[in-house]
PDB file of C-alpha atoms and ligand atoms in Angstrom:
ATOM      1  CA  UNK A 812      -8.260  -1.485  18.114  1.00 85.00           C
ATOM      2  CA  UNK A 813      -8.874  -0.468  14.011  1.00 97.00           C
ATOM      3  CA  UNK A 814      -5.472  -0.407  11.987  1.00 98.00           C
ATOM      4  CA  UNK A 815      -6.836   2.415  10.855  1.00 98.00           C
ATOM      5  CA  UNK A 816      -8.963   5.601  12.433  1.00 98.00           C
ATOM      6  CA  UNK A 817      -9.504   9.179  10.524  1.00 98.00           C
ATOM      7  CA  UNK A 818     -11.121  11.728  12.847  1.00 98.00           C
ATOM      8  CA  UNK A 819     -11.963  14.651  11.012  1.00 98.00           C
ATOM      9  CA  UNK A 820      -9.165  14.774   8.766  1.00 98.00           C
ATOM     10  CA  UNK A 821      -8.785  18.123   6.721  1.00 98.00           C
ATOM     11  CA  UNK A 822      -5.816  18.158   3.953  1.00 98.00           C
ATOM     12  CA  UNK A 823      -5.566  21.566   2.407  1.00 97.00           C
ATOM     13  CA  UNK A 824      -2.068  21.772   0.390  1.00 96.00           C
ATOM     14  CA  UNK A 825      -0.119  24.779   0.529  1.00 91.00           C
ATOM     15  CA  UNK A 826      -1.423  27.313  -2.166  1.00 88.00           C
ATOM     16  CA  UNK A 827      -3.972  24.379  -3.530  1.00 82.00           C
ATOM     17  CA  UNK A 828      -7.782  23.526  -2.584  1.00 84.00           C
ATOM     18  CA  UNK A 829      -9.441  21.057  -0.019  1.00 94.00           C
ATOM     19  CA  UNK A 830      -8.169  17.701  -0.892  1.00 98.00           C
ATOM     20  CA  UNK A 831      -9.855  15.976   1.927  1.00 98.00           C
ATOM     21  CA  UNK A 832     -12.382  17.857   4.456  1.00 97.00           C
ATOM     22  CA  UNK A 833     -13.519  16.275   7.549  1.00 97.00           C
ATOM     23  CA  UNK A 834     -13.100  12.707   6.795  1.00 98.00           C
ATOM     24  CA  UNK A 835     -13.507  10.456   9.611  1.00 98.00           C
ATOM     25  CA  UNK A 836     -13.351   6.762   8.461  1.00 97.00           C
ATOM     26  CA  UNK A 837     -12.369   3.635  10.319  1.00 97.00           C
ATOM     27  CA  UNK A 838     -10.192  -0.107   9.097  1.00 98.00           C
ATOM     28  CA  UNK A 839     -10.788  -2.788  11.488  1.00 97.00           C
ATOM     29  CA  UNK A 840      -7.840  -4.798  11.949  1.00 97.00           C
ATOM     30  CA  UNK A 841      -7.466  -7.319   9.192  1.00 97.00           C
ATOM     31  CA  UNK A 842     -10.400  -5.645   6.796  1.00 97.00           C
ATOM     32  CA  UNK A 843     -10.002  -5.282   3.226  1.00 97.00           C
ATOM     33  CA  UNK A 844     -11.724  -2.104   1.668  1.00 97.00           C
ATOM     34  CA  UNK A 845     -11.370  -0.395  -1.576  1.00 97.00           C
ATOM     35  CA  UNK A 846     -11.034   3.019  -1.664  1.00 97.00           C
ATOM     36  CA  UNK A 847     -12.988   4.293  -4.705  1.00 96.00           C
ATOM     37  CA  UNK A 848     -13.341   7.931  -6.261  1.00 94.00           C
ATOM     38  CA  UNK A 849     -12.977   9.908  -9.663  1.00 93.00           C
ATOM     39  CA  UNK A 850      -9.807  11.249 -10.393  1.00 93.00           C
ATOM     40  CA  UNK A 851      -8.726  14.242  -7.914  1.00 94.00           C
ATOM     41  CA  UNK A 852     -11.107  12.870  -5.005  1.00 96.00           C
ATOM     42  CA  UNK A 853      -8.708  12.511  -2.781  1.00 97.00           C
ATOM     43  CA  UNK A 854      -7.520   9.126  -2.490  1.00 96.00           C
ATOM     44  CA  UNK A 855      -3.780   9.501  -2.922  1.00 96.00           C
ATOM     45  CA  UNK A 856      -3.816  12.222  -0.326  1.00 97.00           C
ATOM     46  CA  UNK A 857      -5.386   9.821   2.307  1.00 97.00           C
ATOM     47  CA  UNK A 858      -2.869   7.447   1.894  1.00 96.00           C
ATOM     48  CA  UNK A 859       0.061   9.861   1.802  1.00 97.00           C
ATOM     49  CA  UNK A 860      -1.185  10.712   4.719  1.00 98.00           C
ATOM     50  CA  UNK A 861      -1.705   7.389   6.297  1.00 97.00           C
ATOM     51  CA  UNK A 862       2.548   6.618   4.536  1.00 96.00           C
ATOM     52  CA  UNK A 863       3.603   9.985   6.450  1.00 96.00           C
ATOM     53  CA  UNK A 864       4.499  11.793   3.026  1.00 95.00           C
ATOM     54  CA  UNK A 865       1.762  14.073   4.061  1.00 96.00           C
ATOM     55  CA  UNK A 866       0.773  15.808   6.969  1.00 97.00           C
ATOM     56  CA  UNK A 867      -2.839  16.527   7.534  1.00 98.00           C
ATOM     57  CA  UNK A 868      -3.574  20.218   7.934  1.00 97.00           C
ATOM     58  CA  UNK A 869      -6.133  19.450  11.031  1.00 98.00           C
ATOM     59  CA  UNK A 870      -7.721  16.102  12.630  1.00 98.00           C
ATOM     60  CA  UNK A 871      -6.002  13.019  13.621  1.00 98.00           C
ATOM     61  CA  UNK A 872      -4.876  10.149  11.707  1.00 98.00           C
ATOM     62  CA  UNK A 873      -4.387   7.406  14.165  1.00 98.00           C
ATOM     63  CA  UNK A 874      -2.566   4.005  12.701  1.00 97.00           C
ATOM     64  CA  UNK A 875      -2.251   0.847  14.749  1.00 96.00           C
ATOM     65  CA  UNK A 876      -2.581   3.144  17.920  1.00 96.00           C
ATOM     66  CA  UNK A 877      -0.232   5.376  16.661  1.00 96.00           C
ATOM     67  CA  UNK A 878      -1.141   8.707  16.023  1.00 98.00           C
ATOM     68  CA  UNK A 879       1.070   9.849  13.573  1.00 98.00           C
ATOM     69  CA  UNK A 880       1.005  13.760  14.631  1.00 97.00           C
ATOM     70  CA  UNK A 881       3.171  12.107  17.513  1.00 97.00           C
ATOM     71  CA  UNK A 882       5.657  10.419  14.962  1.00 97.00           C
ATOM     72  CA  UNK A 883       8.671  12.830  14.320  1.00 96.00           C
ATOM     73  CA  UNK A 884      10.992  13.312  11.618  1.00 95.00           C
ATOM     74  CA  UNK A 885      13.347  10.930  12.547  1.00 96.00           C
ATOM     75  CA  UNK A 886      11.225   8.234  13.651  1.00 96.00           C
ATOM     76  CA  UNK A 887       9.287   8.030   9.965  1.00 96.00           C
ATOM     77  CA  UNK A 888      11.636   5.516   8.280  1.00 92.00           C
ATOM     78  CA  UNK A 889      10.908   3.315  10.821  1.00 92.00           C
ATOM     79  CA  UNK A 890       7.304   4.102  11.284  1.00 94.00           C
ATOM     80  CA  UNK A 891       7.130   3.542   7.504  1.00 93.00           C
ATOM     81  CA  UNK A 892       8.657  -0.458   7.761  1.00 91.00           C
ATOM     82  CA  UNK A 893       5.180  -1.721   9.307  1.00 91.00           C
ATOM     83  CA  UNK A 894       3.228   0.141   6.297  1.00 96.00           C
ATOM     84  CA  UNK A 895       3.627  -1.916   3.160  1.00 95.00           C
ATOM     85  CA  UNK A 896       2.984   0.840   0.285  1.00 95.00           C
ATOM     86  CA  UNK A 897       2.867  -0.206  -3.364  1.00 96.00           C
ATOM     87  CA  UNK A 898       2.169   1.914  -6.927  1.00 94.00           C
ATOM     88  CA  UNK A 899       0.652   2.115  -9.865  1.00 94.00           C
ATOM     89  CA  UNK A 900       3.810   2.266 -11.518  1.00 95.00           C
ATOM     90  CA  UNK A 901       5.538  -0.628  -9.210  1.00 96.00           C
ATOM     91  CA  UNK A 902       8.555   1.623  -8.422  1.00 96.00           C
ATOM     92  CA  UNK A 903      11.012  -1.113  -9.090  1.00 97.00           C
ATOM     93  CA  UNK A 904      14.548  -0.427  -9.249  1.00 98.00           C
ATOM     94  CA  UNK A 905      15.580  -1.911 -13.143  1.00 97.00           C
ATOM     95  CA  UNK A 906      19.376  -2.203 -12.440  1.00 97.00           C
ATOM     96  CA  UNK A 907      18.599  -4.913  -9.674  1.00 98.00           C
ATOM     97  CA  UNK A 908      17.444  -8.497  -9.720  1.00 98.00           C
ATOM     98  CA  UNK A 909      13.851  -9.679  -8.651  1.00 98.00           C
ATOM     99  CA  UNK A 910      15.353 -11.006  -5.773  1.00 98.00           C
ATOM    100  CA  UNK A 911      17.203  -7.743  -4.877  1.00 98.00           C
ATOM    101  CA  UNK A 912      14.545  -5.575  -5.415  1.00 98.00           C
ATOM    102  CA  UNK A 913      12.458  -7.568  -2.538  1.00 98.00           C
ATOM    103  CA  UNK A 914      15.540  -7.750  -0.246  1.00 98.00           C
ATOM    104  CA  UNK A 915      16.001  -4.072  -0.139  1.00 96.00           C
ATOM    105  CA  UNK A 916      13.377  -3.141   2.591  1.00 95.00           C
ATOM    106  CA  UNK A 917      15.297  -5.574   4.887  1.00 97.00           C
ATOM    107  CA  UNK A 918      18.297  -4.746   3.910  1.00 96.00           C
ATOM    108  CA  UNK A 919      18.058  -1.150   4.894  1.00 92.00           C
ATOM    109  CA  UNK A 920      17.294  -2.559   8.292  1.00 93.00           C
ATOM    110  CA  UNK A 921      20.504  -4.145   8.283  1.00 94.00           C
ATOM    111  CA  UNK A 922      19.041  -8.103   8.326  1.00 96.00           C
ATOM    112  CA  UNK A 923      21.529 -11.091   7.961  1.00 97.00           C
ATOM    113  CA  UNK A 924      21.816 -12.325   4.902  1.00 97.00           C
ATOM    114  CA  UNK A 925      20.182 -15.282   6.000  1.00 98.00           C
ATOM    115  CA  UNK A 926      17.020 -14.232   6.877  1.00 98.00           C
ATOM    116  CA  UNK A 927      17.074 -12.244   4.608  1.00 98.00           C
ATOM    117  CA  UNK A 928      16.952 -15.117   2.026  1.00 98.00           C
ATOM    118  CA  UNK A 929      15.042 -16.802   3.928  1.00 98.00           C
ATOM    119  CA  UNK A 930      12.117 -14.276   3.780  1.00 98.00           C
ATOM    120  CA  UNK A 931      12.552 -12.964   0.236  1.00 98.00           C
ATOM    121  CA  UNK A 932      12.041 -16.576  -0.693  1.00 98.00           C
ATOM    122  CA  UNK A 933       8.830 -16.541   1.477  1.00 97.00           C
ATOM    123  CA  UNK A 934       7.511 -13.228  -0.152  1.00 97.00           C
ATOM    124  CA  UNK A 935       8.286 -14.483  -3.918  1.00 98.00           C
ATOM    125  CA  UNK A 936       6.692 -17.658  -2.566  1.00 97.00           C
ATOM    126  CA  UNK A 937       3.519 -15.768  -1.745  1.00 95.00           C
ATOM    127  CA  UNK A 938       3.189 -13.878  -5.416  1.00 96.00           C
ATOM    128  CA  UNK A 939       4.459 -16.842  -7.422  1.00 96.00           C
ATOM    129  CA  UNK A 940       7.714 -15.112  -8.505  1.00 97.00           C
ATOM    130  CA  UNK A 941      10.205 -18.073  -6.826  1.00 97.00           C
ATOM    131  CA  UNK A 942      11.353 -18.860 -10.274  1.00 98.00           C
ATOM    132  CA  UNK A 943      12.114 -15.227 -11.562  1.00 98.00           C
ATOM    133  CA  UNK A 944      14.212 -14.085  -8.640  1.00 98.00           C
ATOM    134  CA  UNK A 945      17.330 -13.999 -10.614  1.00 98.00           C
ATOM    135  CA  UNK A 946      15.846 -11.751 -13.666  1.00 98.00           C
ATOM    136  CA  UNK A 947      15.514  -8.071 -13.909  1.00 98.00           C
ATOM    137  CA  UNK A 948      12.402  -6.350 -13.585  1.00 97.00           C
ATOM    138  CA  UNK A 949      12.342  -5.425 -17.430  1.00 97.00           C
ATOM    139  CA  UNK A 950      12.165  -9.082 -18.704  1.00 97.00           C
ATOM    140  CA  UNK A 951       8.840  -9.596 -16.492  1.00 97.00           C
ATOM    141  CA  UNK A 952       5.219  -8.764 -17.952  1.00 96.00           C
ATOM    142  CA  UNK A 953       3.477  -5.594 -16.326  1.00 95.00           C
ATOM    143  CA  UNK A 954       1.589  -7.837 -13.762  1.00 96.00           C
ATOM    144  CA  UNK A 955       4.760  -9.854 -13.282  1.00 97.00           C
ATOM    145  CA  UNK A 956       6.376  -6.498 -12.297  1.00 97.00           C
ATOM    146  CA  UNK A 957       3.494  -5.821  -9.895  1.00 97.00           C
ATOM    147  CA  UNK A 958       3.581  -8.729  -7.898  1.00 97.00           C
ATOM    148  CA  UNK A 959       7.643  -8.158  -7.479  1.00 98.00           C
ATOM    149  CA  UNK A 960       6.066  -5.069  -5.791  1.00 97.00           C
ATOM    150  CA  UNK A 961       3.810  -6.942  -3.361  1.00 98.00           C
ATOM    151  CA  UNK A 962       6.505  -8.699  -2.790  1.00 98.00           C
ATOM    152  CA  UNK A 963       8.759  -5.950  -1.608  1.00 97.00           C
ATOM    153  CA  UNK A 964       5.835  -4.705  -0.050  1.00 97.00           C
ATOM    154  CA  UNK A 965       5.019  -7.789   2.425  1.00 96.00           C
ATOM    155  CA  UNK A 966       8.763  -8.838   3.099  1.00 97.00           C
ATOM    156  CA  UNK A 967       8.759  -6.506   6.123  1.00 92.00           C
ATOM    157  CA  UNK A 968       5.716  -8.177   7.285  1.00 91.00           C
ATOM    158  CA  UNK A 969       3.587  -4.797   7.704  1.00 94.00           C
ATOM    159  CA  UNK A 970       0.330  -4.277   9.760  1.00 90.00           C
ATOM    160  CA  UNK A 971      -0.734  -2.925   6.396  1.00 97.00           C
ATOM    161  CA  UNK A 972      -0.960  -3.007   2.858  1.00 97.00           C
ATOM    162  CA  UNK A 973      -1.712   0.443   0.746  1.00 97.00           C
ATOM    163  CA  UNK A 974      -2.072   0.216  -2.589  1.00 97.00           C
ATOM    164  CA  UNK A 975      -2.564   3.066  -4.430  1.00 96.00           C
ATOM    165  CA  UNK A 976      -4.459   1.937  -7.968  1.00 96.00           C
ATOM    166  CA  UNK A 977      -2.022  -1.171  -7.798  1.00 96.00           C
ATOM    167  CA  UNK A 978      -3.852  -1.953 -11.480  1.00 96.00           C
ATOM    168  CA  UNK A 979      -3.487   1.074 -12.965  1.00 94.00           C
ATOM    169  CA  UNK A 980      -1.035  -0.416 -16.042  1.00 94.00           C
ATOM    170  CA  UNK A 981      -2.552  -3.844 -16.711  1.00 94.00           C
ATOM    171  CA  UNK A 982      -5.074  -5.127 -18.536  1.00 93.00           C
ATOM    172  CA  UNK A 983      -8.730  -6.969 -16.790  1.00 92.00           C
ATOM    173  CA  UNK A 984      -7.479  -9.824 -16.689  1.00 91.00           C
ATOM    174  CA  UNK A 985      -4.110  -9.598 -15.153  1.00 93.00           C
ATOM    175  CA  UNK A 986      -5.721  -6.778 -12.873  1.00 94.00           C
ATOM    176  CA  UNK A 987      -8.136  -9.904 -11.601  1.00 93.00           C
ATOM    177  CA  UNK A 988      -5.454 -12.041 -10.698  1.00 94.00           C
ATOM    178  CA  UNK A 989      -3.894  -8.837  -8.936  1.00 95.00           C
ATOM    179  CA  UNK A 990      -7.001  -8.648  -7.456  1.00 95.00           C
ATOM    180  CA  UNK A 991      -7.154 -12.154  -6.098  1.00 95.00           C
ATOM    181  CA  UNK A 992      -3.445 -12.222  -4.793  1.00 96.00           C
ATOM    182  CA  UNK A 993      -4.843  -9.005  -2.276  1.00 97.00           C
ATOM    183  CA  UNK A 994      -7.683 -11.363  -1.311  1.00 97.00           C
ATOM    184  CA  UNK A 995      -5.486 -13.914  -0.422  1.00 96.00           C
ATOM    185  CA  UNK A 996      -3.007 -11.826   1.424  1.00 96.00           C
ATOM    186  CA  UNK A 997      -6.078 -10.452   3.518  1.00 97.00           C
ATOM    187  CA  UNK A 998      -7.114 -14.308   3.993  1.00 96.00           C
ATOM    188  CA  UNK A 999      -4.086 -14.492   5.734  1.00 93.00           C
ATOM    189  CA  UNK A1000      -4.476 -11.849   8.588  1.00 94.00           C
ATOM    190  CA  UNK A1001      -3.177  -8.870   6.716  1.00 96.00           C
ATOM    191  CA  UNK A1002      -5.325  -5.344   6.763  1.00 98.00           C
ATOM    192  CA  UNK A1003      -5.359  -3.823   3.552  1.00 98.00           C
ATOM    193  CA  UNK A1004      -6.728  -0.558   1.567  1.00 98.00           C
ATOM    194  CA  UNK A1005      -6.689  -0.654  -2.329  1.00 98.00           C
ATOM    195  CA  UNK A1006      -7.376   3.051  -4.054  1.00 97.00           C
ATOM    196  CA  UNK A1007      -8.802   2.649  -7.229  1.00 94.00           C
ATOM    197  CA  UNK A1008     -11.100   3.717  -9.791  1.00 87.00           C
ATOM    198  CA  UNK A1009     -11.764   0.447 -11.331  1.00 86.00           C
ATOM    199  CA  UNK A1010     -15.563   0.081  -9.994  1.00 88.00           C
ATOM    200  CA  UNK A1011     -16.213  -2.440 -12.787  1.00 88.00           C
ATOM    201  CA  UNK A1012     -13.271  -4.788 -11.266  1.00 88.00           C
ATOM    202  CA  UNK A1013     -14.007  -4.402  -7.761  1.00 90.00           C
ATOM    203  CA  UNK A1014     -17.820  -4.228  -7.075  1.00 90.00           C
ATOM    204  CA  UNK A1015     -18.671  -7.816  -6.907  1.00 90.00           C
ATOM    205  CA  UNK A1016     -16.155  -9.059  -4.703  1.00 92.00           C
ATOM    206  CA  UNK A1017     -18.210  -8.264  -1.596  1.00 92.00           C
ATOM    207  CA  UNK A1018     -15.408  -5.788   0.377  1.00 95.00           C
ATOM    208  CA  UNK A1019     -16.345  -2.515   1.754  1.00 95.00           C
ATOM    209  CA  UNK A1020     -15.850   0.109  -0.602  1.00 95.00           C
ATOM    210  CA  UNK A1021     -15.051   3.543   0.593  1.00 96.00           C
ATOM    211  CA  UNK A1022     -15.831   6.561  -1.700  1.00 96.00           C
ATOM    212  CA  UNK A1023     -14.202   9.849  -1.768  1.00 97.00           C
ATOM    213  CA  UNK A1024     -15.764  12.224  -3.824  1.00 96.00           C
ATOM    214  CA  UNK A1025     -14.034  16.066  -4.118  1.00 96.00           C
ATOM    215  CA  UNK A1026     -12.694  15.130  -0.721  1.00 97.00           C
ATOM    216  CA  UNK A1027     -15.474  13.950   0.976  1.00 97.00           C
ATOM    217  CA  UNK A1028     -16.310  10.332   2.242  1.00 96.00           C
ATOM    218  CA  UNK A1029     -19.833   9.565   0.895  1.00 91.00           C
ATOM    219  CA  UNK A1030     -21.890   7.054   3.833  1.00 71.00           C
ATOM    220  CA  UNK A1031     -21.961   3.471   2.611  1.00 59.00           C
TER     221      UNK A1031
HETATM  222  P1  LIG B 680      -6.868  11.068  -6.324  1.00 63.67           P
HETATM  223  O1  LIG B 680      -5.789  10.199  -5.811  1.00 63.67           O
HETATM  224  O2  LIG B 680      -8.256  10.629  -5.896  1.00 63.67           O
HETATM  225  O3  LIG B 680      -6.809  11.287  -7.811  1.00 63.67           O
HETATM  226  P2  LIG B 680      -5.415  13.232  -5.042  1.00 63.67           P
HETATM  227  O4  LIG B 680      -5.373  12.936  -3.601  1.00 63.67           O
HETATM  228  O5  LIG B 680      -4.218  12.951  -5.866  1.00 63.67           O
HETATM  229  O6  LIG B 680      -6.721  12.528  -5.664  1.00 63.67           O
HETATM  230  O7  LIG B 680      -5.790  14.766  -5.257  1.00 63.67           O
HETATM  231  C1  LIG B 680      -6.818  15.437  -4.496  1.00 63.67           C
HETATM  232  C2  LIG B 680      -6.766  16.931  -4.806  1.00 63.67           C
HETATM  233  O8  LIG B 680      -5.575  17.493  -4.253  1.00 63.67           O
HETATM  234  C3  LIG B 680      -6.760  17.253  -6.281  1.00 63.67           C
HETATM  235  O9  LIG B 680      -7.497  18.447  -6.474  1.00 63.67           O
HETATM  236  C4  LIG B 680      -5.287  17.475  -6.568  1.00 63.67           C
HETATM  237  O10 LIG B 680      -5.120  18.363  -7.650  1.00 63.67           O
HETATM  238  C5  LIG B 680      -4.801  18.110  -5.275  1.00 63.67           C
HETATM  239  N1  LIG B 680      -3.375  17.810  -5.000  1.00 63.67           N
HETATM  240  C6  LIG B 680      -2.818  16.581  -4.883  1.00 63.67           C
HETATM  241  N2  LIG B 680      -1.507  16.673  -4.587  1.00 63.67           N
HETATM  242  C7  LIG B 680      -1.233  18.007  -4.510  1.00 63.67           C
HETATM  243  C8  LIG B 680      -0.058  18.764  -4.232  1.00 63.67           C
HETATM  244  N3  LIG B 680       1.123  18.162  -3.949  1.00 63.67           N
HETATM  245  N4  LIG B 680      -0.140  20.122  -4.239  1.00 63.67           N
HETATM  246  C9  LIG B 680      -1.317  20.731  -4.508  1.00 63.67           C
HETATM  247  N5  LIG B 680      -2.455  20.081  -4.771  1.00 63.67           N
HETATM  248  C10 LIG B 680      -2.423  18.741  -4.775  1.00 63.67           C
HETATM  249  P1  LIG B 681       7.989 -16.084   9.491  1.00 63.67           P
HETATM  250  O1  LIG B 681       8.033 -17.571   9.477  1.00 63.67           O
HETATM  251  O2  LIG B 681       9.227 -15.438  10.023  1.00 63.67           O
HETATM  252  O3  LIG B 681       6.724 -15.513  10.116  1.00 63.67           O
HETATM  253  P2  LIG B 681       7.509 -16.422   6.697  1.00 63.67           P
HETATM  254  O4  LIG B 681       8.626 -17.311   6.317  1.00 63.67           O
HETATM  255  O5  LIG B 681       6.141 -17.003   6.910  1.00 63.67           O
HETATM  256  O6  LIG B 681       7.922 -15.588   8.000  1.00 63.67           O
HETATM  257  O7  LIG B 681       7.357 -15.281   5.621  1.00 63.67           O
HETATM  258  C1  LIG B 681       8.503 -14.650   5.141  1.00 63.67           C
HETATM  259  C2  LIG B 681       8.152 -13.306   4.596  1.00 63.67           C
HETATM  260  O8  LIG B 681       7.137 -13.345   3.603  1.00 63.67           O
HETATM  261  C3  LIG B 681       7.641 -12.468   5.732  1.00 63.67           C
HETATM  262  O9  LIG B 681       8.506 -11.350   5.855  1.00 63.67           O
HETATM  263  C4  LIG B 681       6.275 -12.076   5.357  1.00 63.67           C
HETATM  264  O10 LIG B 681       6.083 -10.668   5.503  1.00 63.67           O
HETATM  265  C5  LIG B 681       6.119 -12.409   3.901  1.00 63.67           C
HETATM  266  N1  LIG B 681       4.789 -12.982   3.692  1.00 63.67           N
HETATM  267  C6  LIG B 681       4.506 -14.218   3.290  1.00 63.67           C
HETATM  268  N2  LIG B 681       3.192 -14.388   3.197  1.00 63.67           N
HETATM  269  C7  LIG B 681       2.623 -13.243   3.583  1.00 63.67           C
HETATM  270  C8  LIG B 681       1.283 -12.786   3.709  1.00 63.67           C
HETATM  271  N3  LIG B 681       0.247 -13.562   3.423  1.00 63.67           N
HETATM  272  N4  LIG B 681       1.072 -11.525   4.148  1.00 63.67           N
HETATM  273  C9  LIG B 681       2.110 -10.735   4.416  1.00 63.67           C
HETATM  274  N5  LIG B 681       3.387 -11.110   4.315  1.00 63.67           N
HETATM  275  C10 LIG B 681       3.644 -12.350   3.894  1.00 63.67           C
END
């Protein structure tokens, strides 16, 4: 089955214009697209949508064989530990230590402390981070910062990654290497969709690229 299927997806907000009409798009399980589209074209929508912080207006959005119309209220935070979201603007807590900031998803789910080490090691492992996991978040460069944020974002060990212009804040070359750390992750088994408008970064490394434009997917 694909990680993720779209079936005529239409996301009107309340008061506000189409942000997506009839989008029907498909991830197979462990694919790597980009999701690429001028500002406004709907790309944060789909992946609210996909995180649960949005509900489509019509269609089905279908994750993992889940269909999330079928996912209630209380059942979200749970839903929401197998989908690894990360942010343009890392949404790190700066009153907590690298390490901390990466344990957090697991300690919500109430994980020994253990394991808990145990993994958090693994995840800083995975970005290169092992040696920072005692500093604070402000003492790390931007693209330090980010890959805290993968981090926090694989610890849970999620059937996906979304990241929503994860390169927003850095510069091309640190954006590269951000780049390259998704590549890898995907190498590894993980399915993951990247929003972004970078076009220049992202066209020759050969992934499927998805385009919104005002809300509609273009073909290609
Ligand atoms: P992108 O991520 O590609 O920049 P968005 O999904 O953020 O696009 O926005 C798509 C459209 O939906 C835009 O016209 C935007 O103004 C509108 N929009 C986004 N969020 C809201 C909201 N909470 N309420 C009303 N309109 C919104
Ligand atoms: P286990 O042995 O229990 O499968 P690991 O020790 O291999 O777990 O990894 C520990 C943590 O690091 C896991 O929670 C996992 O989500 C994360 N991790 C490490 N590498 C990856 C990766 N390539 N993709 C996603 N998550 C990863």
């Amino acid at each position: 089955t694909d990680i993720v299927a779209f079936d005529n997806v239409v996301k009107r907000y309340p008061g506000g214009k189409l942000a997506l009409d009839r989008v029907s798009l498909r991830l197979a399980r462990g694919e790597m697209a980009f999701l690429t589209g001028h500002s406004g074209a709907g790309k944060s929508t789909l992946m609210k949508l996909i995180g649960l912080i949005e509900r489509p207006t019509r269609g089905r959005v279908v994750i993992n064989g889940t269909d999330l119309a079928k996912v209630r209220r209380a059942h979200i935070p749970r839903y929401r530990q197998r989908v690894g979201l990360i942010f343009q603007n890392y949404n790190l807590l700066y009153d907590r230590t690298v390490f901390d900031n990466v344990a957090l998803p697991l300690v919500i789910r109430g994980i020994g402390h253990t394991e808990i080490a145990r993994r958090v090691r693994a995840a800083l492992d995975t970005v290169g981070l092992l040696s920072h996991e005692k500093k604070f978040p402000i003492t790390l460069s931007g693209g330090e910062q980010q890959r805290v944020g993968i981090a926090r974002a694989v610890v849970n060990r999620p059937h996906l990654l979304l990241a929503d212009e994860p390169t927003g804040n850095l510069d091309p070359d640190l954006s590269a290497d951000i780049m390259r750390l998704f590549t890898r992750l995907n190498e590894t088994g993980t399915s993951i969709m990247i929003a972004t408008h970078a076009i220049d970064l992202v066209e020759h490394m050969g992934y499927r690229r998805i385009a919104l434009d005002h809300g509609h997917l273009e073909a290609g």
